[in-house]
Coordinates of C-alpha atoms in Angstrom, one line a residue:
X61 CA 44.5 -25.4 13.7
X62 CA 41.0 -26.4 13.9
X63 CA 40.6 -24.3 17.0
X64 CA 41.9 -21.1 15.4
X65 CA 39.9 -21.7 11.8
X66 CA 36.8 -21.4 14.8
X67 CA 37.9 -18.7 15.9
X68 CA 38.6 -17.2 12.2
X69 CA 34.8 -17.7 11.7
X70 CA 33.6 -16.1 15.3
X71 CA 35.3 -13.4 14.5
X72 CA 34.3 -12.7 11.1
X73 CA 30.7 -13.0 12.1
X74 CA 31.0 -10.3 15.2
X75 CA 32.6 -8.3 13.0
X76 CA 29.7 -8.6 10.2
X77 CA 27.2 -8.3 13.2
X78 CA 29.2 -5.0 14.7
X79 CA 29.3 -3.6 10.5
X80 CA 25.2 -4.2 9.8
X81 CA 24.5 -2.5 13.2
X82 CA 26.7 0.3 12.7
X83 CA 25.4 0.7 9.2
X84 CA 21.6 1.2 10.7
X85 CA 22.8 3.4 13.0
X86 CA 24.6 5.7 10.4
X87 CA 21.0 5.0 7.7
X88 CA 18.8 5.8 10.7
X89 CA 21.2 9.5 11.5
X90 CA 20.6 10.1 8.2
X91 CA 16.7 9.5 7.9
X92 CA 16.4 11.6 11.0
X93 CA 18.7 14.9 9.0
X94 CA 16.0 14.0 6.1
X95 CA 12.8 14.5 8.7
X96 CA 13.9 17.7 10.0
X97 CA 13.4 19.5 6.6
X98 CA 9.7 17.6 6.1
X99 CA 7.0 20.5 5.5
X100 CA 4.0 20.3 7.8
X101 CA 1.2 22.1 8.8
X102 CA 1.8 23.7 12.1
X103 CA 1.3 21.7 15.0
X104 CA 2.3 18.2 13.4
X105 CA 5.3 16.6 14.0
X106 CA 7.2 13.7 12.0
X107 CA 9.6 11.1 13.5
X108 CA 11.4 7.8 12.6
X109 CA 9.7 5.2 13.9
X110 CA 11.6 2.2 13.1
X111 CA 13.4 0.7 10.4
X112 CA 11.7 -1.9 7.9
X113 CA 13.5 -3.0 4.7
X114 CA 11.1 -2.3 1.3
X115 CA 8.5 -1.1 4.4
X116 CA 4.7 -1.1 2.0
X117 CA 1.7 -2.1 3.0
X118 CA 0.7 -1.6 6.9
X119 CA -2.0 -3.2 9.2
X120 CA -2.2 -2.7 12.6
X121 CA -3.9 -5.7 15.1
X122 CA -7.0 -4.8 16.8
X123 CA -5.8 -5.2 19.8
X124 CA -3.1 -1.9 19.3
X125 CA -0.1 -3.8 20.1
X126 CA 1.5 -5.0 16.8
X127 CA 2.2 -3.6 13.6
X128 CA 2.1 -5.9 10.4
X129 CA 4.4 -4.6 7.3
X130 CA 4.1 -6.0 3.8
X131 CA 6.9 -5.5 1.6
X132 CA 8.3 -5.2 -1.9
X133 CA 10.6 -8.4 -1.0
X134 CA 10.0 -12.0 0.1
X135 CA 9.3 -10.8 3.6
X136 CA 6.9 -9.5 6.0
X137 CA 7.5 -8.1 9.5
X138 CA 5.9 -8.0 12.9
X139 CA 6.5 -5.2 14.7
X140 CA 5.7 -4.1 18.6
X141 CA 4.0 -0.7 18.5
X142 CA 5.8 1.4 21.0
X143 CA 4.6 5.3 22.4
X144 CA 7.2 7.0 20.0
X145 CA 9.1 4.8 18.1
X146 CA 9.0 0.5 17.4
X147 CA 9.5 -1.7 20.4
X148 CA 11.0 -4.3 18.9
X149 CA 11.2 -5.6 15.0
X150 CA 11.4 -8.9 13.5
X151 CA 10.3 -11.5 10.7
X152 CA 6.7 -12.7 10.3
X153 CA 6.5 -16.3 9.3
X154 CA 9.7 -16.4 8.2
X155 CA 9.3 -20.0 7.3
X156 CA 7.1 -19.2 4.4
X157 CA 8.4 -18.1 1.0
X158 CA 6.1 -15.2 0.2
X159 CA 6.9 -13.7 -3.7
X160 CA 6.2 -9.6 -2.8
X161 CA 3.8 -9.6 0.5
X162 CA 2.9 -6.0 0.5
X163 CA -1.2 -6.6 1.6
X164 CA -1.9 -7.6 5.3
X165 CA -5.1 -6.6 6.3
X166 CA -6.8 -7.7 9.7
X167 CA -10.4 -8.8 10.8
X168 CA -11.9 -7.2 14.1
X169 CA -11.5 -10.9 15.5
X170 CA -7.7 -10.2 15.3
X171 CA -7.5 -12.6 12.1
X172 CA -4.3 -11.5 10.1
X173 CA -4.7 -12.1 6.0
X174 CA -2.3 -11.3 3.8
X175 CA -2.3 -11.3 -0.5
X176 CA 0.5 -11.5 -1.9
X177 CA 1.3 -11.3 -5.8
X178 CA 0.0 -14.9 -6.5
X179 CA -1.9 -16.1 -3.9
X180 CA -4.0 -15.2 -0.1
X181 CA -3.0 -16.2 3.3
X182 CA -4.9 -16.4 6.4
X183 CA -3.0 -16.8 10.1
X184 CA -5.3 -17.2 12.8
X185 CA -5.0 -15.4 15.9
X186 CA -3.4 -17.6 19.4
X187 CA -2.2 -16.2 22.6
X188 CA 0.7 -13.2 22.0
X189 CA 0.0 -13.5 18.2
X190 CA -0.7 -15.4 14.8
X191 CA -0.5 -19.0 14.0
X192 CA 2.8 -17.8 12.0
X193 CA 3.8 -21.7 11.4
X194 CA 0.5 -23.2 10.0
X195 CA -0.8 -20.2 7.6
X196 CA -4.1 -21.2 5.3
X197 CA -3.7 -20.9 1.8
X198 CA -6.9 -19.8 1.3
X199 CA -6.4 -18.5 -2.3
X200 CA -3.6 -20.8 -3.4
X201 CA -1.4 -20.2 -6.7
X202 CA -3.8 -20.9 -9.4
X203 CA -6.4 -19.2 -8.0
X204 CA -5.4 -15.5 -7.3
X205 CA -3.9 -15.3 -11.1
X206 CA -3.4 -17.3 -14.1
X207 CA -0.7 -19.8 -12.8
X208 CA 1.7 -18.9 -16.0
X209 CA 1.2 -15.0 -15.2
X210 CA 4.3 -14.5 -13.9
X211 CA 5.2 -10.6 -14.9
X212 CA 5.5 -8.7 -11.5
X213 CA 4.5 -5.3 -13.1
X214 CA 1.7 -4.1 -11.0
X215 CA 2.0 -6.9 -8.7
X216 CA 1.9 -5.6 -5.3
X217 CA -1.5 -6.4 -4.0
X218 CA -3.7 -4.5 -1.0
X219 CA -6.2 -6.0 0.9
X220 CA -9.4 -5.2 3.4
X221 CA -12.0 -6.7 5.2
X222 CA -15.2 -5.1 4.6
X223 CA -18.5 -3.8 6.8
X224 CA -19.7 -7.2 5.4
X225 CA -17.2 -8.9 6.9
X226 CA -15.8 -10.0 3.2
X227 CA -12.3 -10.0 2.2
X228 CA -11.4 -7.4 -0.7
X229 CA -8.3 -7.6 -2.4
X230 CA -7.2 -5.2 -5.3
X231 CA -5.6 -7.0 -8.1
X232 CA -3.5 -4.8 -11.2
X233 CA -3.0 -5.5 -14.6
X234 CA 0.6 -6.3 -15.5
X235 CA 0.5 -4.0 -18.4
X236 CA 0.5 -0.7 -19.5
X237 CA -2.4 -0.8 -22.1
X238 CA -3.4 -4.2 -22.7
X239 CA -3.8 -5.6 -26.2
X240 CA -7.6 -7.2 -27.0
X241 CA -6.8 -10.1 -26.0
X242 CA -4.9 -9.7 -22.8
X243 CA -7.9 -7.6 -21.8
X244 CA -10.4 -10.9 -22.4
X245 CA -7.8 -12.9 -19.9
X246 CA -7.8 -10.2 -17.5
X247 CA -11.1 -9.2 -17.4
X248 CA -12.5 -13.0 -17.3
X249 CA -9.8 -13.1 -14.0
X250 CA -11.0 -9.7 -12.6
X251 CA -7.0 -8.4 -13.0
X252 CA -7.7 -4.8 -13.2
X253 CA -10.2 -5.1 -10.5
X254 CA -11.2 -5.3 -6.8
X255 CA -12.0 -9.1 -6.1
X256 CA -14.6 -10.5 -3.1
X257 CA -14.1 -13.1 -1.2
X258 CA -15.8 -15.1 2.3
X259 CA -13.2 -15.1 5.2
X260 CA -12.8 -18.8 3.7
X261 CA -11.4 -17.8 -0.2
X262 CA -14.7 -18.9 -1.2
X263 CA -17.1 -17.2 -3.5
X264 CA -14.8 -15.2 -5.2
X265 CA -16.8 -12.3 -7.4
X266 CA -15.5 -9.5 -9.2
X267 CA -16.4 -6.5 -7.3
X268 CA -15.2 -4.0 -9.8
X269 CA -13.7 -3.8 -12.8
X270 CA -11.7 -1.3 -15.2
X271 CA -9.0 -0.4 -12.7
X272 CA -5.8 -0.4 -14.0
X273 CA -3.5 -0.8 -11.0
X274 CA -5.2 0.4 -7.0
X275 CA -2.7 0.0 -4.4
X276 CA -4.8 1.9 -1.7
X277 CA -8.3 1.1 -0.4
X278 CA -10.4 2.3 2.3
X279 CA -14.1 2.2 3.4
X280 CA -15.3 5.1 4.9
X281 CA -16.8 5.4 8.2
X282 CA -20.0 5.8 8.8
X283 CA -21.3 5.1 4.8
X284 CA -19.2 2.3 4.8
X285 CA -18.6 2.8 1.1
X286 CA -15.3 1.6 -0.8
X287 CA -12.9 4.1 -2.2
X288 CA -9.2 3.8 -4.1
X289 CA -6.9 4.9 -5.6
X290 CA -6.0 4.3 -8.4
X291 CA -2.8 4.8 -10.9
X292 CA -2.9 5.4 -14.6
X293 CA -1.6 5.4 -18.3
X294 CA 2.2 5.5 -18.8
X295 CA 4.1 7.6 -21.9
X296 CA 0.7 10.0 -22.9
X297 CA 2.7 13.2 -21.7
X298 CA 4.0 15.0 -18.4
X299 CA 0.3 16.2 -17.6
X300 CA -2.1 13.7 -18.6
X301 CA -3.8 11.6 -17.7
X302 CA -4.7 11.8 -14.2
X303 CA -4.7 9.8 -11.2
X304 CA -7.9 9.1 -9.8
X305 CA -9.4 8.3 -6.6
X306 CA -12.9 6.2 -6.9
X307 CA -16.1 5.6 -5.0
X308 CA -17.4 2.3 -5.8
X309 CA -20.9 2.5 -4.2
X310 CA -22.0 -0.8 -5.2
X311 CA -20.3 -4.0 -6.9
X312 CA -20.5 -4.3 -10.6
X313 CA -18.9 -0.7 -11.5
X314 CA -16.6 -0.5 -14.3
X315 CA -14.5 2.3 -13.7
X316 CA -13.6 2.8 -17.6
X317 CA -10.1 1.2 -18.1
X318 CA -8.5 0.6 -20.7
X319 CA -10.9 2.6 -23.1
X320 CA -10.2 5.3 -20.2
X321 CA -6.3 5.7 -19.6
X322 CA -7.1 8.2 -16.7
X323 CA -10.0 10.7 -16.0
X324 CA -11.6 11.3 -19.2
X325 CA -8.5 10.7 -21.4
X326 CA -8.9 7.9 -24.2
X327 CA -5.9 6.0 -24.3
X328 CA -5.0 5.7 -28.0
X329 CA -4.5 2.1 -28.5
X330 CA -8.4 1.6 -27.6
X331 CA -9.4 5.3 -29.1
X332 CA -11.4 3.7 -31.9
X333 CA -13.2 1.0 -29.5
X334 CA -16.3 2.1 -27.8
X335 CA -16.5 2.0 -24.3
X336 CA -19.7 -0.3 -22.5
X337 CA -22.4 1.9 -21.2
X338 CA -22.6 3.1 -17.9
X339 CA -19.2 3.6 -17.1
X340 CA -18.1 5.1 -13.5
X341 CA -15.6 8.4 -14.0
X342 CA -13.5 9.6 -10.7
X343 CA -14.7 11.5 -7.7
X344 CA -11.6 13.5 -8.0
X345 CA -8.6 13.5 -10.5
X346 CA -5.4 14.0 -9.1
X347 CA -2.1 14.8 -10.3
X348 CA -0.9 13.6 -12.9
X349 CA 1.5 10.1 -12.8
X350 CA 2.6 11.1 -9.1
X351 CA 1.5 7.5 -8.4
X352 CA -1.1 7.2 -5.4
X353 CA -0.7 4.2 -3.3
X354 CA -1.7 3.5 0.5
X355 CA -4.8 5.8 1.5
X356 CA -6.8 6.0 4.7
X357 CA -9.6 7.7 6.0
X358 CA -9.0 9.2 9.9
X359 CA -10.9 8.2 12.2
X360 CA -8.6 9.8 15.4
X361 CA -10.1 12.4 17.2
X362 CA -6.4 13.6 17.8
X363 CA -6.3 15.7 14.4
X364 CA -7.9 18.7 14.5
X365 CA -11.6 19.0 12.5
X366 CA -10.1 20.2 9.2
X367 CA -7.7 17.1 8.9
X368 CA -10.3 14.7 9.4
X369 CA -10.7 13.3 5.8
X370 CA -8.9 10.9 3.4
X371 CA -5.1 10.7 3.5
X372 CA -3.0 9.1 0.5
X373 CA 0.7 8.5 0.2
X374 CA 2.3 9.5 -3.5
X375 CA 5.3 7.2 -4.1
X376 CA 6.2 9.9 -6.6
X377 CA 6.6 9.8 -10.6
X378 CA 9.3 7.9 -12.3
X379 CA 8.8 9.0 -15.9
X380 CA 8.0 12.6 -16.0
X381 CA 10.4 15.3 -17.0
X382 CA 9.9 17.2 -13.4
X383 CA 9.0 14.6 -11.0
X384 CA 5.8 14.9 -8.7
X385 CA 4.5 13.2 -5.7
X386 CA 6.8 12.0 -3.4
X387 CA 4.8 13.3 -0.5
X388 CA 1.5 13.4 1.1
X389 CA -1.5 14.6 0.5
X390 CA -4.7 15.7 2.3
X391 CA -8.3 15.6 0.9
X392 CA -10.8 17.0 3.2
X393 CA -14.9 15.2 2.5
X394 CA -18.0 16.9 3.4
X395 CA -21.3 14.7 2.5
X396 CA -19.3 12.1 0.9
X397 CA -17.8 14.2 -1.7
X398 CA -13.6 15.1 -1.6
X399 CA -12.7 18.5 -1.7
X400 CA -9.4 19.3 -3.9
X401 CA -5.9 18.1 -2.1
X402 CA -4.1 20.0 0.1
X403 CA -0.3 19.1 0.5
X404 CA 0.3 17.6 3.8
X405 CA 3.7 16.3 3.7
X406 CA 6.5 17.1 1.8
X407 CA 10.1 17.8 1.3
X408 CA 11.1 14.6 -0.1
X409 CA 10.9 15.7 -3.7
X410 CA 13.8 18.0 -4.2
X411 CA 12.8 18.9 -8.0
X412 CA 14.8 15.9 -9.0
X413 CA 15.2 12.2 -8.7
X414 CA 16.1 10.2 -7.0
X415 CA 14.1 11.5 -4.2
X416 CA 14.9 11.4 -0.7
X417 CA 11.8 8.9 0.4
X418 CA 9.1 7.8 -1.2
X419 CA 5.7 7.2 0.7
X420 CA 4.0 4.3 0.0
X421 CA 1.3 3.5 2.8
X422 CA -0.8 4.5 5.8
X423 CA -1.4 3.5 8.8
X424 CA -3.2 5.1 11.8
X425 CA -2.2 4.3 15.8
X426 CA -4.6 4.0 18.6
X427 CA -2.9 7.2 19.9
X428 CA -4.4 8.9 16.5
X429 CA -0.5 9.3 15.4
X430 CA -0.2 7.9 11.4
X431 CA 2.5 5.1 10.2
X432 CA 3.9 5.9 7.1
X433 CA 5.9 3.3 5.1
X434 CA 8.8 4.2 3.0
X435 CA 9.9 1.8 0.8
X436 CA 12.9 3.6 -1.1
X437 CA 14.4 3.9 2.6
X438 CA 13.0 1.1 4.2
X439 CA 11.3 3.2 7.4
X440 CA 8.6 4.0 9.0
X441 CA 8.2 7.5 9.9
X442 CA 5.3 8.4 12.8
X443 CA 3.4 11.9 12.2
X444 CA 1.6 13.3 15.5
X445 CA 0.3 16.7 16.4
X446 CA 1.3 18.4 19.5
X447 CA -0.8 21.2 19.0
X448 CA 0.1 24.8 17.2

């Protein structure tokens, strides 16, 4: 009897095994029917590249060989960077209990950081990887965010390591508008900000201030100059206000939130408040509550000359009559200054939710191909251009 109860459970467990595979198989068939109706400009191509529950935030090694993907969950993922598609996928440091690990970011020394909602890790690079068993809490709970902060609203966190070597991390506000004196908290915790750090956690400064929630960052080449996204006021209308994307040129801006919900819209719980001086408006509003996330410039020399420039992934809007976003977008620079967006991927918004995917971060290859995470679908898809 014992015997056959064994045998009971064996079976069970292949048959569990044979159902999840055949259910990624069937997901992935029907990912692939979704990327064949994807609008591109001519000569790119997009592909499925692997599949990553609640994929978000991307980081590829230095070294080209691994993929590191944040997500909307407890977990993060490791993944081997094939020519077309993923190698081979599996958990990061699946030891640790991570509370929504969506920001890895990586040093040039191959040091792998990742901020989570409540805290910063560091793993330190060893031979075919990360020290995935002995990670450094080097912004420990307590020290990222009030300890009793616990609302998750604008929780997933980004992370970069700067021209100066220093470790930025972008950190929302849980709210929509804040009341006075949430705004005193968040403000004396730089929530609603871009926070500085050594390598170490040490020296934390508030780099900027009066963002309500960035979930893309890059510095671009050559200046070396920090831009975001970032994503604005809730229940003001279908057309206002507007995303933004920022330049902060030095630390110490205050980019106008929450006297500002969005552009140059006053939100009207702070409408009778007068905003400091010296405030720091966007380089260039962008459509309205489309929501842009993950954003890179590309450095590749694969693209042609007029797609070299500033991509950003829009998870799409969630509370608009006629949803927008969904897609990607283009925004070509000349002299440090963004032209207006150009659609560069789309088809996922059908006029109507729920959408078919929903981009959420960027990640360029060594073979100047771009990662995209999709976090609706839990994918990554690969764009590459073949020539027209």
């Amino acid at each position: 009897m014992r015997r056959a109860a064994w045998i009971l459970v064996i079976l069970v467990a292949v048959a569990a095994s044979f159902a999840m595979r055949r259910a990624r198989i069937d997901h992935a068939a029907d990912l692939r029917a979704v990327l064949a109706h994807i609008r591109l400009p001519p000569g790119f191509h997009i592909s499925l590249y692997g599949l990553v529950p609640h994929a978000r935030g991307l980081a590829v090694s230095p070294d080209g060989k691994t993929l590191i993907v944040g997500t909307s969950s407890d977990k993060v993922f490791r993944v081997e960077l094939g020519p077309g598609q993923a190698r081979a996928i599996a958990p990061f440091a699946r030891e640790e209990k991570f509370i929504l690990p969506t920001g890895p970011c990586f040093a040039a020394d191959g040091t792998l950081f990742l901020a989570t909602f409540d805290r910063i890790l560091r793993f330190s690079p060893r031979a075919g990887g990360w020290d995935e068993d002995h990670p450094q809490d080097i912004v420990p709970r307590g020290r990222l965010i009030p300890s009793d902060e616990e609302r998750r609203g604008h929780g997933m966190r980004v992370c970069r390591i700067g021209p100066d070597d220093k470790l930025y991390v972008a950190v929302g506000q849980p709210t929509n508008v804040p009341a006075p004196a949430e705004q005193a908290l968040f403000a004396q915790w730089g929530m609603g900000g871009i926070l500085r750090f050594e390598r170490d956690g040490g020296h934390r400064q508030i780099f900027a201030s009066g963002i309500r929630n960035s979930v893309g960052m890059d510095f671009e080449p050559g200046t070396g100059t920090l831009w975001f996204t970032d994503n604005q006021v809730d229940g003001m209308g279908d057309d206002i206000p507007p995303e933004e994307l920022n330049k902060a040129s030095q630390s110490g801006l205050n980019f106008g939130f929450p006297w500002y919900g969005g552009g140059h819209v006053r939100t009207t719980q702070w409408a009778n408040d007068a905003p400091p001086a010296g405030l720091v408006f966007p380089e260039r509003e962008l459509d309205a509550h489309a929501a842009d996330l993950g954003m890179l410039f590309y450095r590749g020399k694969v693209f042609p000359d007029k797609w070299r420039g500033v991509f950003i992934a829009q998870h799409g809007s969630w509370n608009r009559s006629v949803p927008v976003g969904a897609r990607i977008i283009f925004l070509p620079f000349r002299d440090s200054k963004p032209g207006a967006e150009i659609p560069f991927a789309e088809g996922w918004n059908q006029g109507a939710t729920p959408y078919l995917g929903r981009p959420a971060a960027l990640a360029e290859l060594p073979d100047g191909s771009l990662i995209v995470s999709d976090d609706q679908e839990g994918a990554l898809y690969r764009i590459s251009y073949g020539g027209e």
